[in-house]
């Protein structure tokens, strides 16, 4: 199972639209995937007490990460970085087993011309520190607002093809590395 992490909790976010497109591409290949939507995080996880004791409502999120054969992260760019809620989510997960030897792919989306290159590279610092295995081909969707139609479809064939290649490659990568990450 590949968990597609939609990396923000902003209502009506593009990250979720791109995550849905990515899920469709995995579906077309017969690869099992699911969207882990940060909008669905239980409000109680944001209590400072959660550092010491996670609320039970967070357990399903934790377990999905631990059970995943791979994590496909979709991040927007917020002030030159990735969203704070994504870092908070990462900080709430068990370590080291959540990311140790776990395959990870990155897709960035932003209004600007770099398509969230910086947020993805910042995530690579974090996941590198945690000994995750990076899928090397990253996808950056620049000017994303102009590339999504009203139904949330990508109008850029070039970017759709990049995502198709990335999902195919990452599915293959996770299959080859299956079982290498600790399962919870
Ligand atoms: C808080 C915030 C900060 C942003 N900062 C940047 C930025 O630094 N660079 C950029 O290119 N776009 C920036 N944007 C625009 C977003 O990258 C763009 O609208 C993106 O699609 C938003 O992602 P989302 O819809 O998944 O939340 C910012 C948007 C928000 C909400």
Coordinates of N, CA and C and ligand atoms in Angstrom, one line a residue:
X1 N 0.8 -1.2 0.0 CA 0.0 0.0 0.0 C 0.9 1.3 0.0
X2 N 0.6 2.1 -0.9 CA 1.3 3.4 -1.0 C 0.4 4.5 -0.3
X3 N 0.9 5.1 0.7 CA 0.1 6.2 1.3 C 0.5 7.5 0.6
X4 N -0.5 8.2 0.0 CA -0.2 9.5 -0.6 C -0.6 10.6 0.5
X5 N 0.4 11.3 1.0 CA 0.2 12.2 2.0 C 0.0 13.6 1.4
X6 N -1.3 14.1 1.6 CA -1.6 15.4 1.1 C -1.2 16.4 2.2
X7 N -0.1 17.2 1.8 CA 0.7 17.8 2.9 C 0.3 19.1 3.4
X8 N -1.0 19.4 3.4 CA -1.5 20.6 4.1 C -2.9 20.4 4.6
X9 N -3.4 21.2 5.5 CA -4.8 21.1 6.0 C -5.6 22.3 5.5
X10 N -5.0 23.0 4.6 CA -5.8 24.2 4.1 C -7.0 23.7 3.3
X11 N -8.2 24.3 3.7 CA -9.4 23.9 3.0 C -9.3 24.1 1.5
X12 N -9.8 23.2 0.7 CA -9.9 23.3 -0.8 C -8.5 23.4 -1.4
X13 N -7.5 22.7 -0.8 CA -6.1 22.8 -1.2 C -5.8 22.1 -2.5
X14 N -4.8 22.6 -3.2 CA -4.4 22.0 -4.5 C -3.7 20.7 -4.2
X15 N -3.1 20.6 -3.0 CA -2.3 19.4 -2.6 C -3.3 18.2 -2.7
X16 N -4.5 18.4 -2.2 CA -5.5 17.3 -2.2 C -5.9 16.9 -3.7
X17 N -6.1 18.0 -4.5 CA -6.4 17.8 -5.9 C -5.3 17.0 -6.6
X18 N -4.1 17.3 -6.4 CA -3.0 16.6 -7.0 C -2.9 15.2 -6.4
X19 N -3.1 15.1 -5.1 CA -3.1 13.7 -4.5 C -4.1 12.8 -5.1
X20 N -5.3 13.4 -5.4 CA -6.4 12.6 -6.1 C -6.0 12.1 -7.5
X21 N -5.3 13.0 -8.2 CA -4.8 12.7 -9.5 C -3.7 11.6 -9.4
X22 N -2.9 11.7 -8.4 CA -1.8 10.7 -8.2 C -2.5 9.3 -7.9
X23 N -3.5 9.4 -7.1 CA -4.2 8.1 -6.7 C -4.8 7.5 -8.0
X24 N -5.4 8.3 -8.8 CA -6.0 7.8 -10.1 C -4.9 7.1 -10.9
X25 N -3.7 7.7 -10.9 CA -2.6 7.1 -11.7 C -2.2 5.8 -11.2
X26 N -2.1 5.7 -9.8 CA -1.8 4.4 -9.2 C -2.9 3.4 -9.5
X27 N -4.2 3.8 -9.4 CA -5.3 2.9 -9.7 C -5.2 2.4 -11.1
X28 N -4.8 3.2 -12.1 CA -4.7 2.8 -13.5 C -3.7 1.7 -13.7
X29 N -2.7 1.7 -12.8 CA -1.6 0.7 -12.8 C -1.9 -0.5 -12.0
X30 N -3.1 -0.5 -11.3 CA -3.4 -1.6 -10.4 C -2.6 -1.6 -9.1
X31 N -2.1 -0.4 -8.8 CA -1.3 -0.3 -7.5 C -2.2 0.2 -6.4
X32 N -2.1 -0.5 -5.3 CA -3.0 -0.1 -4.1 C -2.4 1.2 -3.5
X33 N -3.3 2.2 -3.4 CA -2.9 3.4 -2.7 C -4.1 4.0 -2.0
X34 N -3.7 5.0 -1.1 CA -4.8 5.7 -0.3 C -4.3 7.1 0.0
X35 N -5.2 8.0 0.1 CA -4.8 9.4 0.5 C -4.9 9.6 2.0
X36 N -3.8 10.0 2.5 CA -3.7 10.4 3.9 C -3.8 11.9 3.9
X37 N -5.0 12.4 4.3 CA -5.3 13.8 4.1 C -5.1 14.5 5.4
X38 N -4.2 15.5 5.5 CA -3.9 16.2 6.7 C -5.1 17.0 7.2
X39 N -6.1 17.3 6.3 CA -7.3 18.0 6.8 C -8.1 17.1 7.8
X40 N -7.8 15.8 7.7 CA -8.6 14.8 8.6 C -7.9 14.6 10.0
X41 N -6.8 15.3 10.2 CA -6.2 15.1 11.5 C -7.1 15.5 12.6
X42 N -7.2 14.7 13.7 CA -8.1 15.0 14.8 C -7.6 16.3 15.5
X43 N -8.5 17.2 15.9 CA -8.1 18.5 16.5 C -7.2 18.3 17.7
X44 N -7.5 17.2 18.5 CA -6.8 17.0 19.7 C -5.3 16.7 19.6
X45 N -4.9 16.3 18.3 CA -3.5 16.1 18.1 C -2.7 17.4 18.3
X46 N -3.4 18.5 18.1 CA -2.7 19.8 18.2 C -2.6 20.3 19.6
X47 N -3.1 19.5 20.6 CA -2.8 19.9 22.0 C -1.4 19.7 22.4
X48 N -0.7 20.6 23.1 CA 0.7 20.4 23.5 C 0.9 19.1 24.2
X49 N -0.2 18.6 24.9 CA 0.0 17.4 25.6 C 0.3 16.2 24.7
X50 N 0.1 16.3 23.4 CA 0.3 15.2 22.4 C 1.7 14.8 22.3
X51 N 2.6 15.7 22.6 CA 4.1 15.4 22.5 C 4.3 14.2 23.5
X52 N 3.7 14.2 24.6 CA 4.0 13.2 25.6 C 3.1 12.0 25.4
X53 N 1.8 12.2 25.1 CA 0.9 11.1 24.9 C -0.1 11.4 23.7
X54 N 0.0 10.5 22.7 CA -0.8 10.7 21.5 C -2.3 10.3 21.8
X55 N -3.2 11.2 21.3 CA -4.6 10.8 21.5 C -4.9 9.5 20.7
X56 N -5.9 8.7 21.2 CA -6.2 7.5 20.5 C -6.6 7.7 19.0
X57 N -7.3 8.9 18.8 CA -7.8 9.2 17.5 C -6.6 9.4 16.5
X58 N -5.4 9.5 17.0 CA -4.2 9.6 16.0 C -3.7 8.3 15.6
X59 N -4.0 7.3 16.4 CA -3.5 5.9 16.1 C -3.7 5.4 14.6
X60 N -4.9 5.6 14.1 CA -5.0 5.1 12.7 C -4.0 5.8 11.7
X61 N -3.7 7.1 12.0 CA -2.8 7.8 11.1 C -1.4 7.2 11.3
X62 N -1.0 7.0 12.5 CA 0.3 6.4 12.9 C 0.4 5.0 12.2
X63 N -0.7 4.2 12.4 CA -0.6 2.8 11.8 C -0.5 2.8 10.3
X64 N -1.2 3.7 9.7 CA -1.1 3.8 8.2 C 0.3 4.1 7.7
X65 N 1.0 4.9 8.4 CA 2.4 5.2 8.1 C 3.3 4.0 8.3
X66 N 3.1 3.4 9.4 CA 3.9 2.2 9.8 C 3.6 1.0 8.9
X67 N 2.4 0.9 8.3 CA 2.1 -0.2 7.5 C 2.4 0.0 6.0
X68 N 2.8 1.3 5.7 CA 2.9 1.6 4.3 C 4.2 1.0 3.6
X69 N 4.0 0.6 2.4 CA 5.2 0.1 1.6 C 5.9 1.3 1.1
X70 N 5.2 2.4 1.0 CA 5.9 3.7 0.5 C 5.0 4.9 0.8
X71 N 5.6 6.0 1.0 CA 4.9 7.3 1.2 C 5.2 8.2 0.1
X72 N 4.1 8.7 -0.5 CA 4.2 9.6 -1.7 C 3.7 11.0 -1.1
X73 N 4.6 11.9 -0.9 CA 4.3 13.1 -0.3 C 4.0 14.2 -1.3
X74 N 2.9 14.9 -1.1 CA 2.5 16.0 -2.0 C 2.6 17.3 -1.2
X75 N 3.5 18.2 -1.5 CA 3.7 19.4 -0.7 C 3.5 20.7 -1.5
X76 N 2.8 21.6 -0.9 CA 2.8 23.0 -1.5 C 4.0 23.7 -0.9
X77 N 4.2 24.9 -1.5 CA 5.2 25.8 -0.9 C 4.5 26.9 -0.1
X78 N 4.9 27.0 1.1 CA 4.4 28.1 2.0 C 5.6 28.9 2.5
X79 N 5.7 30.1 2.1 CA 6.8 31.0 2.5 C 8.2 30.3 2.4
X80 N 8.4 29.7 1.2 CA 9.7 29.1 0.9 C 9.9 27.8 1.6
X81 N 8.9 27.2 2.2 CA 9.1 26.0 2.9 C 7.9 25.1 2.7
X82 N 7.9 23.9 3.4 CA 6.7 23.1 3.4 C 5.9 23.5 4.6
X83 N 4.5 23.2 4.5 CA 3.6 23.7 5.5 C 4.0 23.2 6.9
X84 N 3.7 24.1 7.9 CA 4.0 23.7 9.3 C 3.3 22.5 9.7
X85 N 2.1 22.3 9.2 CA 1.3 21.2 9.7 C 1.9 19.8 9.3
X86 N 2.6 19.9 8.2 CA 3.2 18.6 7.7 C 4.4 18.3 8.6
X87 N 5.2 19.3 9.0 CA 6.3 19.1 10.0 C 5.7 18.6 11.3
X88 N 4.6 19.2 11.7 CA 4.0 18.8 13.0 C 3.5 17.4 12.9
X89 N 2.9 17.0 11.8 CA 2.5 15.6 11.6 C 3.7 14.7 11.7
X90 N 4.8 15.0 11.0 CA 6.0 14.2 11.1 C 6.5 14.1 12.5
X91 N 6.4 15.2 13.2 CA 6.9 15.2 14.6 C 6.1 14.4 15.6
X92 N 4.8 14.2 15.2 CA 3.9 13.4 16.0 C 4.1 11.9 15.8
X93 N 4.8 11.5 14.7 CA 4.9 10.1 14.4 C 6.0 9.4 15.2
X94 N 5.8 8.1 15.4 CA 6.9 7.4 16.2 C 8.2 7.4 15.4
X95 N 9.3 7.6 16.2 CA 10.6 7.5 15.5 C 11.4 6.4 16.3
X96 N 12.3 5.7 15.6 CA 12.7 5.9 14.2 C 11.8 5.1 13.2
X97 N 10.9 4.3 13.7 CA 10.3 3.3 12.8 C 9.4 3.8 11.7
X98 N 8.9 5.0 11.9 CA 8.0 5.6 10.9 C 8.7 5.8 9.5
X99 N 9.9 6.2 9.6 CA 10.6 6.5 8.3 C 11.8 5.7 8.0
X100 N 12.4 5.0 9.0 CA 13.6 4.2 8.8 C 13.4 3.2 7.6
X101 N 14.3 3.4 6.6 CA 14.2 2.5 5.4 C 12.9 2.5 4.7
X102 N 12.1 3.5 4.9 CA 10.8 3.5 4.2 C 10.9 4.3 2.9
X103 N 10.5 3.7 1.8 CA 10.6 4.4 0.5 C 9.7 5.7 0.5
X104 N 10.2 6.7 0.0 CA 9.4 8.0 -0.1 C 9.6 8.7 -1.4
X105 N 8.5 9.2 -2.0 CA 8.6 10.0 -3.2 C 8.0 11.4 -2.9
X106 N 8.4 12.4 -3.7 CA 8.0 13.8 -3.5 C 7.4 14.4 -4.7
X107 N 6.3 15.1 -4.5 CA 5.7 15.9 -5.6 C 5.5 17.3 -5.0
X108 N 5.9 18.3 -5.6 CA 5.7 19.7 -5.2 C 4.8 20.4 -6.0
X109 N 4.0 21.3 -5.4 CA 3.1 22.2 -6.2 C 3.2 23.6 -5.6
X110 N 3.3 24.6 -6.5 CA 3.3 26.0 -5.9 C 2.8 27.0 -7.0
X111 N 2.5 28.2 -6.5 CA 2.1 29.2 -7.4 C 3.3 29.7 -8.2
X112 N 4.5 29.7 -7.5 CA 5.7 30.3 -8.1 C 6.4 29.4 -9.1
X113 N 7.4 29.9 -9.7 CA 8.1 29.3 -10.8 C 8.9 28.0 -10.5
X114 N 9.2 27.9 -9.2 CA 10.0 26.7 -8.8 C 9.2 25.5 -8.4
X115 N 7.9 25.6 -8.3 CA 7.1 24.5 -8.1 C 7.4 23.7 -6.8
X116 N 7.7 24.4 -5.8 CA 8.0 23.8 -4.4 C 9.3 23.0 -4.4
X117 N 10.3 23.4 -5.2 CA 11.6 22.8 -5.1 C 12.2 22.9 -3.7
X118 N 12.1 24.1 -3.1 CA 12.7 24.3 -1.8 C 12.0 23.4 -0.7
X119 N 10.6 23.4 -0.7 CA 10.0 22.5 0.3 C 10.4 21.1 0.1
X120 N 10.5 20.6 -1.1 CA 10.8 19.2 -1.3 C 12.2 19.0 -0.8
X121 N 13.2 19.9 -1.1 CA 14.5 19.7 -0.6 C 14.6 19.8 0.9
X122 N 13.8 20.6 1.5 CA 13.7 20.6 3.0 C 13.2 19.3 3.5
X123 N 12.2 18.8 2.8 CA 11.7 17.4 3.3 C 12.8 16.4 3.1
X124 N 13.6 16.5 2.1 CA 14.6 15.5 1.9 C 15.7 15.6 3.0
X125 N 15.9 16.8 3.5 CA 16.8 16.9 4.7 C 16.2 16.1 5.9
X126 N 14.9 16.3 6.1 CA 14.2 15.7 7.3 C 14.2 14.2 7.1
X127 N 13.8 13.7 5.9 CA 13.6 12.3 5.7 C 15.0 11.6 5.5
X128 N 16.0 12.4 5.1 CA 17.4 11.9 5.0 C 17.9 11.6 6.4
X129 N 17.6 12.6 7.3 CA 18.0 12.4 8.7 C 17.4 11.2 9.3
X130 N 16.2 10.9 8.9 CA 15.4 9.7 9.4 C 15.7 8.4 8.6
X131 N 16.7 8.5 7.7 CA 17.1 7.3 7.0 C 16.0 6.7 6.1
X132 N 15.2 7.5 5.5 CA 14.2 7.0 4.5 C 15.0 6.8 3.2
X133 N 14.3 6.0 2.3 CA 14.9 5.7 1.0 C 14.2 6.6 0.0
X134 N 14.9 7.6 -0.6 CA 14.3 8.5 -1.6 C 14.1 7.8 -3.0
X135 N 12.9 8.0 -3.5 CA 12.8 7.7 -5.0 C 13.4 9.0 -5.7
X136 N 14.4 8.8 -6.5 CA 15.1 10.0 -7.0 C 14.3 11.0 -7.9
X137 N 13.3 10.5 -8.6 CA 12.6 11.4 -9.6 C 11.5 12.2 -8.9
X138 N 11.8 13.4 -8.7 CA 10.8 14.3 -8.0 C 10.0 15.0 -9.1
X139 N 8.8 15.4 -8.8 CA 8.0 16.2 -9.7 C 7.6 17.6 -9.1
X140 N 7.8 18.6 -9.9 CA 7.5 20.0 -9.4 C 6.5 20.6 -10.4
X141 N 5.3 21.0 -9.8 CA 4.3 21.6 -10.6 C 4.3 23.1 -10.3
X142 N 4.9 23.9 -11.2 CA 4.9 25.3 -11.0 C 3.7 26.0 -11.5
X143 N 3.3 27.1 -11.0 CA 2.1 27.8 -11.5 C 0.9 26.9 -11.4
X144 N 0.8 26.2 -10.3 CA -0.2 25.1 -10.3 C -1.6 25.6 -10.5
X145 N -1.9 26.8 -10.0 CA -3.3 27.4 -10.1 C -3.8 27.5 -11.5
X146 N -2.8 27.7 -12.5 CA -3.2 27.8 -13.9 C -3.2 26.4 -14.6
X147 N -2.9 25.4 -13.9 CA -2.8 24.1 -14.5 C -3.8 23.1 -14.0
X148 N -4.8 23.6 -13.2 CA -5.9 22.7 -12.7 C -7.2 23.3 -13.2
X149 N -8.0 22.5 -13.8 CA -9.3 23.0 -14.2 C -10.3 22.9 -13.1
X150 N -11.6 23.3 -13.3 CA -12.6 23.4 -12.2 C -12.8 22.0 -11.6
X151 N -12.6 21.0 -12.3 CA -12.8 19.6 -11.8 C -11.6 19.1 -11.1
X152 N -10.5 19.8 -11.1 CA -9.3 19.4 -10.4 C -8.4 18.5 -11.3
X153 N -8.7 18.6 -12.6 CA -7.8 17.8 -13.6 C -6.6 18.7 -14.0
X154 N -5.5 18.0 -14.2 CA -4.3 18.8 -14.7 C -4.5 19.0 -16.2
X155 N -4.3 20.3 -16.6 CA -4.5 20.6 -18.0 C -3.1 20.6 -18.7
X156 N -2.0 20.4 -17.9 CA -0.7 20.3 -18.5 C -0.4 18.8 -18.8
X157 N -0.4 18.4 -20.0 CA -0.1 17.0 -20.4 C 1.4 16.7 -20.0
X158 N 2.2 17.7 -20.1 CA 3.7 17.5 -19.7 C 3.7 17.0 -18.2
X159 N 3.0 17.7 -17.3 CA 3.1 17.4 -15.9 C 2.4 16.1 -15.6
X160 N 1.3 15.9 -16.3 CA 0.6 14.6 -16.1 C 1.5 13.4 -16.5
X161 N 2.2 13.6 -17.6 CA 3.1 12.5 -18.0 C 4.2 12.4 -16.9
X162 N 4.7 13.5 -16.4 CA 5.8 13.4 -15.3 C 5.2 12.6 -14.1
X163 N 4.0 12.9 -13.8 CA 3.4 12.2 -12.6 C 3.1 10.7 -12.9
X164 N 2.8 10.4 -14.2 CA 2.6 9.0 -14.6 C 3.9 8.3 -14.5
X165 N 5.0 8.9 -15.0 CA 6.3 8.2 -14.9 C 6.7 8.1 -13.4
X166 N 6.4 9.1 -12.6 CA 6.9 9.0 -11.2 C 6.1 7.9 -10.5
X167 N 4.8 7.8 -10.7 CA 4.0 6.8 -10.0 C 4.4 5.4 -10.4
X168 N 4.6 5.2 -11.7 CA 5.1 3.9 -12.2 C 6.4 3.6 -11.6
X169 N 7.3 4.5 -11.6 CA 8.7 4.3 -11.1 C 8.7 4.0 -9.6
X170 N 7.8 4.8 -8.9 CA 7.8 4.6 -7.4 C 7.1 3.3 -7.0
X171 N 6.1 2.9 -7.8 CA 5.5 1.6 -7.5 C 6.5 0.5 -7.6
X172 N 7.3 0.6 -8.6 CA 8.3 -0.4 -8.9 C 9.4 -0.4 -7.8
X173 N 9.8 0.8 -7.4 CA 10.8 1.0 -6.3 C 10.3 0.4 -5.0
X174 N 9.0 0.7 -4.7 CA 8.5 0.2 -3.4 C 8.4 -1.3 -3.4
X175 N 8.1 -1.9 -4.6 CA 8.0 -3.3 -4.7 C 9.3 -4.0 -4.5
X176 N 10.3 -3.4 -5.1 CA 11.7 -3.9 -4.9 C 12.2 -3.9 -3.5
X177 N 11.7 -2.8 -2.8 CA 12.2 -2.6 -1.4 C 11.2 -3.1 -0.3
X178 N 10.2 -3.8 -0.8 CA 9.1 -4.3 0.1 C 9.6 -5.1 1.3
X179 N 9.1 -4.7 2.4 CA 9.5 -5.5 3.6 C 10.8 -5.0 4.3
X180 N 11.5 -4.0 3.6 CA 12.7 -3.5 4.2 C 12.5 -2.5 5.4
X181 N 11.3 -1.8 5.3 CA 11.0 -0.9 6.4 C 10.3 -1.6 7.5
X182 N 10.5 -1.2 8.7 CA 9.9 -1.9 9.9 C 8.4 -1.7 9.8
X183 N 7.6 -2.7 9.9 CA 6.1 -2.6 9.9 C 5.7 -2.6 11.4
X184 N 4.7 -1.7 11.6 CA 4.2 -1.7 13.0 C 3.1 -2.7 13.3
Ligands
LIG1 C1 0.6 30.5 3.6 C2 1.0 30.4 2.1 C3 2.3 30.8 1.8 C4 2.6 30.7 0.4 N1 3.9 31.0 0.1 C5 4.3 30.7 -1.2 C6 5.7 30.8 -1.5 O1 6.6 31.1 -0.7 N2 6.1 30.5 -2.8 C7 5.1 30.2 -3.8 O2 5.5 29.9 -4.9 N3 3.8 30.1 -3.5 C8 3.4 30.4 -2.2 N4 2.1 30.3 -1.9 C9 1.1 29.8 -2.9 C10 1.0 28.4 -2.9 O3 2.2 27.7 -3.1 C11 0.0 27.9 -3.9 O4 -1.2 28.6 -3.9 C12 -0.3 26.4 -3.7 O5 -1.0 25.8 -4.7 C13 -1.0 26.3 -2.4 O6 -1.1 25.0 -2.0 P1 -2.4 24.3 -1.4 O7 -3.5 24.7 -2.3 O8 -2.1 22.9 -1.5 O9 -2.5 24.9 0.0 C14 1.7 30.3 -0.5 C15 0.4 30.0 -0.1 C16 0.0 30.1 1.2 C17 -1.4 29.7 1.6

